mmCIF file of C-alpha atoms in Angstrom:
data_model
loop_
_atom_site.group_PDB
_atom_site.id
_atom_site.type_symbol
_atom_site.label_atom_id
_atom_site.label_comp_id
_atom_site.label_asym_id
_atom_site.label_seq_id
_atom_site.Cartn_x
_atom_site.Cartn_y
_atom_site.Cartn_z
ATOM 1 C CA UNK A 17 -18.228 18.185 8.773
ATOM 2 C CA UNK A 18 -19.174 18.277 12.609
ATOM 3 C CA UNK A 19 -16.703 18.579 15.316
ATOM 4 C CA UNK A 20 -17.024 17.130 18.745
ATOM 5 C CA UNK A 21 -17.965 19.514 21.260
ATOM 6 C CA UNK A 22 -14.729 20.846 23.286
ATOM 7 C CA UNK A 23 -12.695 20.027 20.395
ATOM 8 C CA UNK A 24 -10.828 22.340 18.003
ATOM 9 C CA UNK A 25 -11.397 21.799 14.174
ATOM 10 C CA UNK A 26 -8.684 20.596 12.552
ATOM 11 C CA UNK A 27 -8.384 22.886 9.465
ATOM 12 C CA UNK A 28 -6.321 20.680 7.174
ATOM 13 C CA UNK A 29 -8.116 17.538 7.466
ATOM 14 C CA UNK A 30 -11.651 18.536 8.334
ATOM 15 C CA UNK A 31 -13.838 18.001 5.527
ATOM 16 C CA UNK A 32 -11.157 16.006 3.362
ATOM 17 C CA UNK A 33 -11.285 12.821 6.052
ATOM 18 C CA UNK A 34 -14.732 11.811 7.596
ATOM 19 C CA UNK A 35 -13.574 12.863 11.266
ATOM 20 C CA UNK A 36 -16.839 12.136 12.416
ATOM 21 C CA UNK A 37 -17.167 8.497 12.028
ATOM 22 C CA UNK A 38 -13.092 8.031 12.203
ATOM 23 C CA UNK A 39 -12.253 10.370 14.615
ATOM 24 C CA UNK A 40 -8.427 9.851 13.986
ATOM 25 C CA UNK A 41 -7.505 13.305 15.721
ATOM 26 C CA UNK A 42 -9.064 12.270 18.724
ATOM 27 C CA UNK A 43 -7.430 8.688 19.810
ATOM 28 C CA UNK A 44 -7.180 9.891 23.734
ATOM 29 C CA UNK A 45 -10.756 10.472 24.039
ATOM 30 C CA UNK A 46 -13.604 7.678 24.495
ATOM 31 C CA UNK A 47 -14.571 7.356 20.470
ATOM 32 C CA UNK A 48 -11.029 7.501 19.482
ATOM 33 C CA UNK A 49 -10.066 4.565 21.683
ATOM 34 C CA UNK A 50 -12.854 2.572 20.614
ATOM 35 C CA UNK A 51 -11.789 3.023 17.054
ATOM 36 C CA UNK A 52 -8.484 1.990 17.780
ATOM 37 C CA UNK A 53 -9.603 -1.226 19.671
ATOM 38 C CA UNK A 54 -11.683 -2.132 16.476
ATOM 39 C CA UNK A 55 -8.992 -1.744 14.232
ATOM 40 C CA UNK A 56 -6.138 -3.261 16.042
ATOM 41 C CA UNK A 57 -8.819 -6.298 16.383
ATOM 42 C CA UNK A 58 -9.418 -6.274 12.812
ATOM 43 C CA UNK A 59 -5.598 -6.277 12.009
ATOM 44 C CA UNK A 60 -4.906 -9.158 14.260
ATOM 45 C CA UNK A 61 -7.845 -11.569 12.961
ATOM 46 C CA UNK A 62 -7.519 -10.722 9.194
ATOM 47 C CA UNK A 63 -3.874 -8.939 8.892
ATOM 48 C CA UNK A 64 -5.981 -6.151 6.901
ATOM 49 C CA UNK A 65 -8.029 -3.258 8.009
ATOM 50 C CA UNK A 66 -10.647 -1.512 5.794
ATOM 51 C CA UNK A 67 -12.148 1.638 6.924
ATOM 52 C CA UNK A 68 -14.863 2.244 4.525
ATOM 53 C CA UNK A 69 -15.894 5.836 3.514
ATOM 54 C CA UNK A 70 -12.907 6.981 4.947
ATOM 55 C CA UNK A 71 -12.916 10.082 2.538
ATOM 56 C CA UNK A 72 -16.478 11.614 2.286
ATOM 57 C CA UNK A 73 -17.884 12.083 -0.978
ATOM 58 C CA UNK A 74 -17.471 15.969 -1.369
ATOM 59 C CA UNK A 75 -13.760 15.133 -0.959
ATOM 60 C CA UNK A 76 -13.652 12.225 -3.012
ATOM 61 C CA UNK A 77 -14.425 13.927 -5.962
ATOM 62 C CA UNK A 78 -11.591 16.554 -5.407
ATOM 63 C CA UNK A 79 -9.150 13.223 -4.911
ATOM 64 C CA UNK A 80 -10.333 11.679 -7.646
ATOM 65 C CA UNK A 81 -9.715 14.641 -9.921
ATOM 66 C CA UNK A 82 -6.455 14.867 -8.530
ATOM 67 C CA UNK A 83 -5.514 11.372 -9.236
ATOM 68 C CA UNK A 84 -6.792 11.742 -12.647
ATOM 69 C CA UNK A 85 -4.770 14.916 -13.225
ATOM 70 C CA UNK A 86 -1.678 12.959 -11.983
ATOM 71 C CA UNK A 87 -2.190 9.504 -14.058
ATOM 72 C CA UNK A 88 -0.700 10.520 -16.919
ATOM 73 C CA UNK A 89 2.767 10.869 -15.359
ATOM 74 C CA UNK A 90 2.622 7.264 -14.679
ATOM 75 C CA UNK A 91 5.438 4.866 -15.653
ATOM 76 C CA UNK A 92 4.103 1.633 -16.937
ATOM 77 C CA UNK A 93 6.357 -1.347 -16.462
ATOM 78 C CA UNK A 94 5.239 -4.729 -18.518
ATOM 79 C CA UNK A 95 7.318 -7.610 -17.344
ATOM 80 C CA UNK A 96 7.306 -11.250 -16.000
ATOM 81 C CA UNK A 97 7.663 -11.255 -12.285
ATOM 82 C CA UNK A 98 7.754 -14.063 -9.244
ATOM 83 C CA UNK A 99 6.428 -12.902 -6.077
ATOM 84 C CA UNK A 100 9.714 -12.193 -4.597
ATOM 85 C CA UNK A 101 10.647 -9.663 -7.464
ATOM 86 C CA UNK A 102 13.683 -11.515 -8.206
ATOM 87 C CA UNK A 103 15.507 -13.589 -10.675
ATOM 88 C CA UNK A 104 14.724 -17.332 -10.696
ATOM 89 C CA UNK A 105 16.951 -20.116 -9.072
ATOM 90 C CA UNK A 106 17.850 -22.708 -11.392
ATOM 91 C CA UNK A 107 18.986 -25.122 -8.336
ATOM 92 C CA UNK A 108 15.339 -25.301 -7.298
ATOM 93 C CA UNK A 109 12.699 -27.017 -9.371
ATOM 94 C CA UNK A 110 10.175 -25.218 -11.365
ATOM 95 C CA UNK A 111 7.166 -25.576 -9.403
ATOM 96 C CA UNK A 112 9.162 -23.743 -6.654
ATOM 97 C CA UNK A 113 7.834 -19.980 -5.743
ATOM 98 C CA UNK A 114 10.820 -18.403 -6.704
ATOM 99 C CA UNK A 115 10.352 -19.788 -10.288
ATOM 100 C CA UNK A 116 6.967 -19.062 -10.592
ATOM 101 C CA UNK A 117 6.612 -16.048 -13.177
ATOM 102 C CA UNK A 118 3.450 -14.448 -14.160
ATOM 103 C CA UNK A 119 2.714 -11.187 -16.291
ATOM 104 C CA UNK A 120 2.924 -7.625 -14.435
ATOM 105 C CA UNK A 121 1.528 -4.519 -16.221
ATOM 106 C CA UNK A 122 1.541 -1.670 -13.606
ATOM 107 C CA UNK A 123 1.374 1.760 -13.641
ATOM 108 C CA UNK A 124 3.126 4.226 -10.997
ATOM 109 C CA UNK A 125 3.243 7.786 -10.539
ATOM 110 C CA UNK A 126 6.499 8.513 -8.304
ATOM 111 C CA UNK A 127 6.529 10.277 -5.377
ATOM 112 C CA UNK A 128 8.955 13.372 -7.132
ATOM 113 C CA UNK A 129 5.998 13.837 -9.641
ATOM 114 C CA UNK A 130 3.218 14.840 -6.769
ATOM 115 C CA UNK A 131 3.539 18.466 -5.145
ATOM 116 C CA UNK A 132 3.679 19.529 -1.862
ATOM 117 C CA UNK A 133 0.292 21.264 -2.271
ATOM 118 C CA UNK A 134 -1.630 18.087 -3.497
ATOM 119 C CA UNK A 135 -4.541 16.651 -1.112
ATOM 120 C CA UNK A 136 -3.096 13.547 -0.767
ATOM 121 C CA UNK A 137 0.493 14.476 0.129
ATOM 122 C CA UNK A 138 -1.287 16.820 3.006
ATOM 123 C CA UNK A 139 -3.093 13.502 4.347
ATOM 124 C CA UNK A 140 0.332 11.649 4.029
ATOM 125 C CA UNK A 141 2.553 14.190 5.920
ATOM 126 C CA UNK A 142 -0.142 15.244 8.341
ATOM 127 C CA UNK A 143 0.739 13.996 12.426
ATOM 128 C CA UNK A 144 -2.648 13.291 13.135
ATOM 129 C CA UNK A 145 -3.058 10.689 10.418
ATOM 130 C CA UNK A 146 0.676 9.414 10.622
ATOM 131 C CA UNK A 147 -0.321 8.672 14.440
ATOM 132 C CA UNK A 148 -3.228 7.023 13.612
ATOM 133 C CA UNK A 149 -1.323 4.673 11.458
ATOM 134 C CA UNK A 150 1.306 4.165 13.865
ATOM 135 C CA UNK A 151 -1.193 3.192 16.388
ATOM 136 C CA UNK A 152 -3.035 0.944 14.207
ATOM 137 C CA UNK A 153 0.216 -1.062 13.541
ATOM 138 C CA UNK A 154 1.384 -1.068 17.411
ATOM 139 C CA UNK A 155 4.213 1.357 16.922
ATOM 140 C CA UNK A 156 4.816 4.359 18.684
ATOM 141 C CA UNK A 157 6.092 6.582 15.761
ATOM 142 C CA UNK A 158 6.353 5.866 12.093
ATOM 143 C CA UNK A 159 8.232 7.652 9.452
ATOM 144 C CA UNK A 160 7.856 8.930 6.103
ATOM 145 C CA UNK A 161 10.003 7.159 3.376
ATOM 146 C CA UNK A 162 13.242 8.726 2.865
ATOM 147 C CA UNK A 163 13.090 7.317 -0.733
ATOM 148 C CA UNK A 164 11.908 10.535 -3.417
ATOM 149 C CA UNK A 165 10.303 7.914 -5.292
ATOM 150 C CA UNK A 166 8.636 5.743 -2.999
ATOM 151 C CA UNK A 167 7.141 7.794 -0.380
ATOM 152 C CA UNK A 168 3.897 8.662 -1.794
ATOM 153 C CA UNK A 169 2.851 6.650 -5.134
ATOM 154 C CA UNK A 170 -0.354 6.534 -7.232
ATOM 155 C CA UNK A 171 -0.909 3.090 -8.436
ATOM 156 C CA UNK A 172 -2.395 3.399 -11.983
ATOM 157 C CA UNK A 173 -4.264 0.373 -13.487
ATOM 158 C CA UNK A 174 -5.806 0.619 -16.971
ATOM 159 C CA UNK A 175 -7.244 -2.061 -19.255
ATOM 160 C CA UNK A 176 -5.324 -4.984 -19.143
ATOM 161 C CA UNK A 177 -3.034 -4.488 -16.034
ATOM 162 C CA UNK A 178 -2.688 -6.567 -13.277
ATOM 163 C CA UNK A 179 -0.630 -6.909 -10.057
ATOM 164 C CA UNK A 180 0.173 -10.535 -9.696
ATOM 165 C CA UNK A 181 1.141 -12.412 -6.464
ATOM 166 C CA UNK A 182 3.891 -10.700 -4.434
ATOM 167 C CA UNK A 183 4.914 -8.923 -1.187
ATOM 168 C CA UNK A 184 5.522 -5.291 -0.347
ATOM 169 C CA UNK A 185 9.251 -4.343 0.228
ATOM 170 C CA UNK A 186 8.072 -2.447 3.911
ATOM 171 C CA UNK A 187 6.083 -4.300 6.759
ATOM 172 C CA UNK A 188 2.789 -2.675 6.328
ATOM 173 C CA UNK A 189 1.024 -0.665 3.469
ATOM 174 C CA UNK A 190 -1.509 2.114 3.712
ATOM 175 C CA UNK A 191 -3.531 2.637 0.453
ATOM 176 C CA UNK A 192 -6.604 4.702 -0.310
ATOM 177 C CA UNK A 193 -8.773 3.993 -3.466
ATOM 178 C CA UNK A 194 -9.896 7.263 -5.448
ATOM 179 C CA UNK A 195 -11.078 5.244 -8.626
ATOM 180 C CA UNK A 196 -12.594 1.747 -9.290
ATOM 181 C CA UNK A 197 -12.213 -0.091 -12.444
ATOM 182 C CA UNK A 198 -15.379 -1.128 -14.584
ATOM 183 C CA UNK A 199 -14.178 -4.792 -13.609
ATOM 184 C CA UNK A 200 -11.610 -6.733 -11.999
ATOM 185 C CA UNK A 201 -9.184 -5.194 -9.714
ATOM 186 C CA UNK A 202 -10.128 -7.153 -6.788
ATOM 187 C CA UNK A 203 -7.554 -7.597 -4.092
ATOM 188 C CA UNK A 204 -6.698 -11.063 -2.975
ATOM 189 C CA UNK A 205 -4.479 -11.930 -0.246
ATOM 190 C CA UNK A 206 -3.221 -14.763 2.438
ATOM 191 C CA UNK A 207 -2.569 -13.300 5.299
ATOM 192 C CA UNK A 208 0.661 -14.021 7.402
ATOM 193 C CA UNK A 209 1.748 -16.871 4.906
ATOM 194 C CA UNK A 210 5.363 -16.077 5.887
ATOM 195 C CA UNK A 211 7.100 -14.435 8.880
ATOM 196 C CA UNK A 212 10.713 -12.842 9.449
ATOM 197 C CA UNK A 213 11.881 -16.414 10.293
ATOM 198 C CA UNK A 214 10.440 -18.630 7.606
ATOM 199 C CA UNK A 215 9.543 -18.001 3.857
ATOM 200 C CA UNK A 216 7.040 -20.824 3.721
ATOM 201 C CA UNK A 217 7.282 -21.935 0.393
ATOM 202 C CA UNK A 218 5.207 -24.767 0.594
ATOM 203 C CA UNK A 219 1.898 -22.641 1.311
ATOM 204 C CA UNK A 220 2.955 -20.166 -1.136
ATOM 205 C CA UNK A 221 3.483 -22.951 -3.789
ATOM 206 C CA UNK A 222 -0.179 -24.044 -3.202
ATOM 207 C CA UNK A 223 -1.857 -20.446 -3.545
ATOM 208 C CA UNK A 224 0.258 -20.056 -6.793
ATOM 209 C CA UNK A 225 -1.312 -23.395 -7.760
ATOM 210 C CA UNK A 226 -4.727 -21.871 -7.280
ATOM 211 C CA UNK A 227 -5.585 -23.099 -3.612
ATOM 212 C CA UNK A 228 -7.858 -20.817 -2.433
ATOM 213 C CA UNK A 229 -8.516 -22.156 1.000
ATOM 214 C CA UNK A 230 -6.346 -19.356 2.995
ATOM 215 C CA UNK A 231 -7.501 -16.359 0.548
ATOM 216 C CA UNK A 232 -9.333 -13.567 1.393
ATOM 217 C CA UNK A 233 -10.893 -11.127 -1.514
ATOM 218 C CA UNK A 234 -11.930 -7.678 -1.035
ATOM 219 C CA UNK A 235 -13.784 -5.221 -3.206
ATOM 220 C CA UNK A 236 -12.659 -1.995 -2.368
ATOM 221 C CA UNK A 237 -14.506 1.013 -2.983
ATOM 222 C CA UNK A 238 -13.320 4.944 -3.572
ATOM 223 C CA UNK A 239 -12.949 6.288 -0.631
ATOM 224 C CA UNK A 240 -11.848 3.262 1.622
ATOM 225 C CA UNK A 241 -8.935 3.281 3.685
ATOM 226 C CA UNK A 242 -6.646 -0.009 3.625
ATOM 227 C CA UNK A 243 -3.944 -0.755 6.114
ATOM 228 C CA UNK A 244 -2.402 -3.948 5.338
ATOM 229 C CA UNK A 245 0.448 -6.056 6.512
ATOM 230 C CA UNK A 246 1.849 -6.613 3.127
ATOM 231 C CA UNK A 247 5.777 -7.660 4.046
ATOM 232 C CA UNK A 248 4.114 -11.067 5.332
ATOM 233 C CA UNK A 249 1.026 -11.536 3.486
ATOM 234 C CA UNK A 250 1.156 -12.578 -0.447
ATOM 235 C CA UNK A 251 -1.341 -10.450 -2.208
ATOM 236 C CA UNK A 252 -2.278 -9.482 -5.694
ATOM 237 C CA UNK A 253 -4.869 -7.378 -7.674
ATOM 238 C CA UNK A 254 -6.533 -9.102 -10.439
ATOM 239 C CA UNK A 255 -6.826 -8.050 -13.945
ATOM 240 C CA UNK A 256 -8.490 -4.787 -14.833
ATOM 241 C CA UNK A 257 -10.882 -4.506 -17.560
ATOM 242 C CA UNK A 258 -12.846 -1.675 -19.274
ATOM 243 C CA UNK A 259 -12.079 1.887 -20.217
ATOM 244 C CA UNK A 260 -12.061 3.261 -16.790
ATOM 245 C CA UNK A 261 -8.609 3.166 -14.977
ATOM 246 C CA UNK A 262 -8.160 1.843 -11.268
ATOM 247 C CA UNK A 263 -6.557 4.413 -9.090
ATOM 248 C CA UNK A 264 -5.039 3.845 -5.879
ATOM 249 C CA UNK A 265 -2.914 6.114 -3.482
ATOM 250 C CA UNK A 266 -0.184 4.348 -1.719
ATOM 251 C CA UNK A 267 1.091 5.927 1.458
ATOM 252 C CA UNK A 268 4.659 4.242 2.321
ATOM 253 C CA UNK A 269 5.885 4.740 6.042
ATOM 254 C CA UNK A 270 8.778 2.956 7.760
ATOM 255 C CA UNK A 271 9.508 2.042 11.420
ATOM 256 C CA UNK A 272 12.637 3.813 11.231
ATOM 257 C CA UNK A 273 13.689 6.968 9.530
ATOM 258 C CA UNK A 274 15.686 6.987 6.162
ATOM 259 C CA UNK A 275 14.204 4.227 4.496
ATOM 260 C CA UNK A 276 15.022 3.819 1.027
ATOM 261 C CA UNK A 277 13.800 0.759 -1.190
ATOM 262 C CA UNK A 278 16.193 -1.121 -3.193
ATOM 263 C CA UNK A 279 17.882 0.565 -6.408
ATOM 264 C CA UNK A 280 16.917 -2.338 -8.794
ATOM 265 C CA UNK A 281 13.243 -2.174 -7.428
ATOM 266 C CA UNK A 282 12.898 1.760 -8.170
ATOM 267 C CA UNK A 283 14.425 1.028 -11.737
ATOM 268 C CA UNK A 284 11.836 -1.735 -12.154
ATOM 269 C CA UNK A 285 8.879 0.157 -11.056
ATOM 270 C CA UNK A 286 9.326 3.805 -12.029
ATOM 271 C CA UNK A 287 11.793 3.321 -14.878
ATOM 272 C CA UNK A 288 14.612 5.472 -13.175
ATOM 273 C CA UNK A 289 16.356 5.856 -10.087
ATOM 274 C CA UNK A 290 17.079 8.749 -7.940
ATOM 275 C CA UNK A 291 20.484 9.867 -6.979
ATOM 276 C CA UNK A 292 20.362 8.433 -3.458
ATOM 277 C CA UNK A 293 19.578 4.981 -5.279
ATOM 278 C CA UNK A 294 22.663 5.137 -7.650
ATOM 279 C CA UNK A 295 24.511 5.810 -4.259
ATOM 280 C CA UNK A 296 22.975 2.783 -2.613
ATOM 281 C CA UNK A 297 24.023 0.908 -5.925
ATOM 282 C CA UNK A 298 27.598 1.712 -5.350
ATOM 283 C CA UNK A 299 27.738 1.264 -1.685
ATOM 284 C CA UNK A 300 25.270 -1.753 -1.249
ATOM 285 C CA UNK A 301 22.627 -1.904 1.018
ATOM 286 C CA UNK A 302 21.112 -4.940 3.620
ATOM 287 C CA UNK A 303 17.573 -5.271 4.940
ATOM 288 C CA UNK A 304 17.113 -5.741 8.367
ATOM 289 C CA UNK A 305 15.334 -8.967 7.897
ATOM 290 C CA UNK A 306 16.371 -11.863 5.590
ATOM 291 C CA UNK A 307 13.338 -12.278 3.596
ATOM 292 C CA UNK A 308 13.563 -12.204 0.071
ATOM 293 C CA UNK A 309 12.444 -8.624 -1.421
#
C-alpha cells in the first residue's frame, strides 16, 4: 500500500482498506476533499454511495475467511413480515402496505459474537473510518450503537434466503460485502420514498405491486462499501440461490450516543434479547421520529 508523501502510515488501516484510492485518513487534503465531494454528490443524487474495491484483494481474502468463520453463529429467522416489521392493521384494506406481508428468511451474527480482535470490528471502531462516514452523511460526529447485539452484524444469506421490502431502524446504514452468492442477492431500493413527516403509503403500495419506475438495482461485489439512507428508502435483497452464501458486514452508527434497538426487533432478528433490551421492554421507549419501525 502506497502512502502519500508527508503523511504517516496508518498502521491499523493500511493494507486493510484501499487508502490509495480512498484516502479516508486524509480528508483535509485535496484528494480527501475530492473524495468527500464525490460521495456527497452521489448520496444526494441516488440516496446511496457505493465505493467499489474499498477493500483490496489481499485483505478481502482475510475478511472473507473471517465472515466464513463467523457465519455458523448466525441466527436464522423464517417469518412473514411487512415493510415496517410490525403487525397488520385490520382497520386498513388488504392492499395497504401495513397489511402486505412477504417471506423473510435471514441469518444474522449478533455483535456480541464478534470479538474485539476481528478485522471487521477494527474497521468499525476506527476513528478515521467513523469520521469518514460522518462526513459523507453530513454529520459532525457519529456514534457506535450501544446495542450489544446490533452494533456490528454479519448478515448471512444461504440458498432460499431473502430480505423482502423493508426500512432500517437507523437513519443510514453502512455495509461491506465480503462474499457474493452464486445467484440472486441483488440489492434494490426506492430512494427517499418516505420522510420523517410522511410515510407516503401510496407510492410504497405501487412498489409492492411491482412498479419499478422509481427503483434502483445494484449488484454489489465483495470488497464494496455501501453507505445508504435506509431509514427513508424502501429496499430489499432478492432471493439467494446456490451453495455459496452471501455475506455482508453491517456497521451500525447513530446520530446520538446510547442508541438501542427495539427489544421486539432484537428478539425477532437475533432470537434473543440482551439485558438492556429486557430493561427497555419494562420501561418503554420512544423514537425521535414518528415513523413506523
